[in-house]
Amino acid sequence: AQSVTQLGSHVSVSEGALVLLRCNYSSSVPPYLFWYVQYPNQGLQLLLKYTTGATLVKGINGFEAEFKKSETSFHLTKPSAHMSDAAEYFCAVSDSGGYQKVTFGIGTKLQVIP
Amino acid sequence: EAQVTQNPRYLITVTGKKLTVTCSQNMNHEYMSWYRQDPGLGLRQIYYSMNVEVTDKGDVPEGYKVSRKEKRNFPLILESPSPNQTSLYFCASSFRRSTGELFFGEGSRLTVL
């Protein structure tokens, strides 16, 4: 069974400050890991993904995440928050065996304070 | 343009009145899935389909039906909606043999009175 835990359903940062959204996963097989972003009144869109290879993954809009197997973590970071980053962010895990079961976390709403 | 299209985007209905939310994708994806999003619960999978005529239950299938008669379409059917099915629904699709990256529709907000 696979699962995802996102720590903090709401996170507030000042504009220009570091963004850190936490995600821990549980998986019985090597996982594929994802971060999705949902802007208000829109569907989810892929921000970045880890499948195999390099553990530091870069995504769109300056976000990146690091896969740490020893800590079963996949935290999302951005050095400097912009107002446009205000959205809800979902961490997700997928079975790397080819089966399409994708399990999502409960989401973290990011507020950016001017 | 590659997209997943859901209709309707907004719907208010009454308990017991059958409704269908349509989902169509133009990317030739084998895999399609329905999720519901509720505050504090994230996205939960309702049903999924690995290909035409192949469907299976997700985590919260009670009260829902689906069909997959064509590759591009995957409608979600609520035979007798109840207030606890008030939610935001998302359809998603992908290639079956992919890494699990999903393409989402814009969502359908359903209110059952």
XYZ file of C-alpha atoms in Angstrom:
227
model
C 0.000 0.000 0.000
C 1.168 3.522 -0.673
C 0.367 6.744 1.103
C 1.409 10.370 1.312
C 1.501 12.696 4.297
C 1.654 16.430 3.807
C 2.596 18.321 6.940
C 0.647 21.536 7.271
C -2.633 22.086 5.466
C -1.933 25.835 5.376
C 1.418 27.575 5.006
C 1.985 31.336 4.947
C 5.164 32.991 3.731
C 6.150 36.540 2.972
C 6.832 37.546 -0.586
C 10.501 36.874 -1.299
C 10.862 34.311 1.491
C 11.722 30.640 1.149
C 8.866 28.280 0.381
C 9.081 24.823 1.987
C 6.182 22.383 1.661
C 6.699 19.023 3.320
C 5.777 15.613 1.984
C 6.546 12.156 3.335
C 5.561 8.995 1.533
C 5.114 5.334 2.200
C 5.497 2.768 -0.548
C 6.302 -0.936 -0.709
C 8.086 -0.525 -4.042
C 10.377 2.179 -5.421
C 8.022 5.096 -5.860
C 7.336 7.670 -8.474
C 6.688 10.986 -6.732
C 4.908 14.095 -7.924
C 3.958 17.579 -6.928
C 0.854 19.069 -8.494
C -0.376 22.643 -8.188
C -3.974 23.820 -8.249
C -4.686 27.471 -8.858
C -8.114 28.814 -7.850
C -10.956 27.451 -9.986
C -8.624 25.303 -12.045
C -7.663 21.674 -12.323
C -4.394 20.240 -11.083
C -1.281 20.581 -13.192
C 2.026 18.843 -12.828
C 4.732 20.904 -11.144
C 7.494 18.297 -11.117
C 8.085 14.573 -10.850
C 10.681 12.088 -9.660
C 10.921 8.739 -11.391
C 14.516 7.506 -11.381
C 17.968 9.040 -11.560
C 18.863 12.418 -10.124
C 17.292 12.944 -6.729
C 17.024 16.720 -7.067
C 14.218 17.490 -9.458
C 13.527 20.873 -10.978
C 10.060 21.895 -12.025
C 8.209 24.824 -13.455
C 8.093 28.317 -11.943
C 11.361 27.890 -10.028
C 10.212 25.035 -7.799
C 12.330 22.020 -7.002
C 12.101 18.943 -4.809
C 14.587 16.452 -3.450
C 13.917 12.747 -3.145
C 15.447 11.427 0.099
C 14.968 7.714 0.340
C 16.436 7.457 3.842
C 13.901 9.974 5.116
C 11.057 8.866 2.779
C 10.586 12.520 1.944
C 9.975 14.628 -1.137
C 9.784 18.206 0.108
C 9.018 21.055 -2.297
C 11.049 24.263 -2.152
C 11.369 27.593 -3.888
C 14.013 30.135 -2.848
C 11.839 33.228 -3.209
C 8.048 33.280 -3.089
C 6.015 35.326 -5.558
C 2.434 36.433 -5.119
C 1.537 34.241 -8.104
C 2.637 31.144 -6.147
C -0.469 31.339 -3.974
C -2.247 28.054 -4.708
C -2.872 24.612 -3.295
C -0.108 22.054 -3.676
C -0.570 18.306 -3.697
C 2.089 15.667 -3.216
C 1.362 12.318 -4.864
C 2.916 8.862 -5.068
C 2.571 6.223 -7.757
C 3.494 2.578 -7.922
C 6.569 2.319 -10.118
C 5.533 -1.122 -11.297
C 3.534 0.329 -14.149
C 0.140 0.246 -12.491
C -1.579 3.580 -12.547
C -2.642 3.941 -8.929
C -1.793 7.483 -7.904
C -2.387 8.430 -4.271
C -2.633 12.089 -3.323
C -1.958 13.902 -0.082
C -4.561 16.186 1.451
C -2.952 19.284 -0.018
C -1.221 22.367 1.382
C -2.618 25.822 0.728
C 0.151 28.336 0.260
C -0.570 31.937 1.145
C 1.924 34.595 0.078
C 1.836 37.780 2.123
C 2.905 41.015 0.425
C -4.641 21.635 -27.949
C -4.269 18.631 -25.638
C -6.960 18.728 -23.013
C -9.408 16.966 -20.754
C -12.879 18.476 -20.967
C -15.527 18.081 -18.307
C -19.168 19.119 -18.419
C -20.962 20.631 -16.699
C -18.532 22.801 -14.766
C -21.179 23.738 -12.207
C -24.396 21.958 -11.313
C -26.973 22.295 -8.573
C -29.420 19.421 -8.362
C -31.795 17.763 -5.899
C -31.581 14.487 -4.077
C -32.462 11.505 -6.238
C -32.332 13.180 -9.637
C -29.991 11.191 -11.861
C -27.143 13.090 -13.421
C -24.124 12.472 -15.618
C -20.849 14.363 -15.669
C -19.081 13.898 -18.966
C -15.339 13.675 -19.497
C -13.542 13.637 -22.811
C -9.829 13.639 -23.651
C -8.125 14.181 -27.016
C -4.710 12.714 -26.210
C -5.450 9.054 -27.043
C -4.835 8.099 -23.417
C -5.716 4.580 -22.351
C -6.077 5.418 -18.668
C -8.828 7.625 -17.280
C -9.931 8.256 -13.732
C -12.412 10.199 -11.617
C -11.539 11.909 -8.346
C -13.505 13.905 -5.839
C -11.918 16.713 -3.871
C -13.197 17.630 -0.427
C -11.699 20.058 2.099
C -9.303 18.320 4.451
C -9.477 15.071 2.497
C -7.549 15.905 -0.650
C -8.312 13.948 -3.809
C -9.867 10.535 -3.527
C -10.240 8.198 -6.452
C -13.772 7.106 -7.353
C -13.315 4.886 -10.394
C -10.678 4.328 -13.018
C -10.380 2.693 -16.408
C -7.281 1.109 -17.890
C -8.805 0.919 -21.360
C -12.069 0.599 -23.285
C -14.554 -1.657 -21.501
C -12.187 -2.046 -18.522
C -13.183 -0.206 -15.353
C -12.492 -0.729 -11.676
C -13.340 0.774 -8.317
C -11.153 3.317 -6.622
C -11.245 4.235 -2.959
C -14.737 5.775 -2.773
C -16.958 4.171 -5.447
C -20.243 3.992 -3.496
C -23.067 5.866 -5.196
C -21.283 6.226 -8.532
C -21.186 4.396 -11.838
C -18.928 4.759 -14.853
C -18.687 3.383 -18.356
C -15.931 3.330 -20.964
C -17.423 2.548 -24.354
C -14.994 4.738 -26.280
C -11.379 5.502 -25.586
C -11.851 9.245 -25.363
C -14.924 9.360 -23.073
C -15.386 8.370 -19.452
C -18.685 9.645 -18.003
C -19.438 9.624 -14.281
C -23.009 8.713 -13.417
C -24.809 9.488 -10.160
C -27.961 7.357 -10.305
C -29.534 8.813 -7.161
C -27.457 11.725 -5.867
C -27.386 12.472 -2.157
C -26.125 15.551 -0.284
C -22.929 13.738 0.753
C -21.980 13.677 -2.928
C -21.717 17.449 -2.954
C -18.124 17.906 -3.999
C -15.654 19.053 -6.625
C -15.056 16.336 -9.210
C -12.044 15.932 -11.450
C -11.478 13.713 -14.430
C -7.883 12.796 -15.293
C -6.137 10.778 -17.981
C -2.730 9.442 -18.929
C -0.979 6.876 -21.073
C -1.237 3.510 -19.362
C 2.452 2.804 -19.505
C 3.606 6.138 -18.193
C 5.170 7.121 -14.929
C 1.821 8.063 -13.474
C 1.684 11.681 -14.601
C -1.952 12.686 -14.887
C -3.653 15.312 -17.022
C -6.651 16.875 -15.309
C -9.829 18.529 -16.421
C -10.887 21.830 -14.883
C -13.321 20.275 -12.478
C -17.082 20.020 -12.006
C -18.568 21.522 -8.873
C -21.676 19.588 -7.891
C -24.166 20.619 -5.215
C -26.897 18.183 -4.193
C -29.727 19.752 -2.182
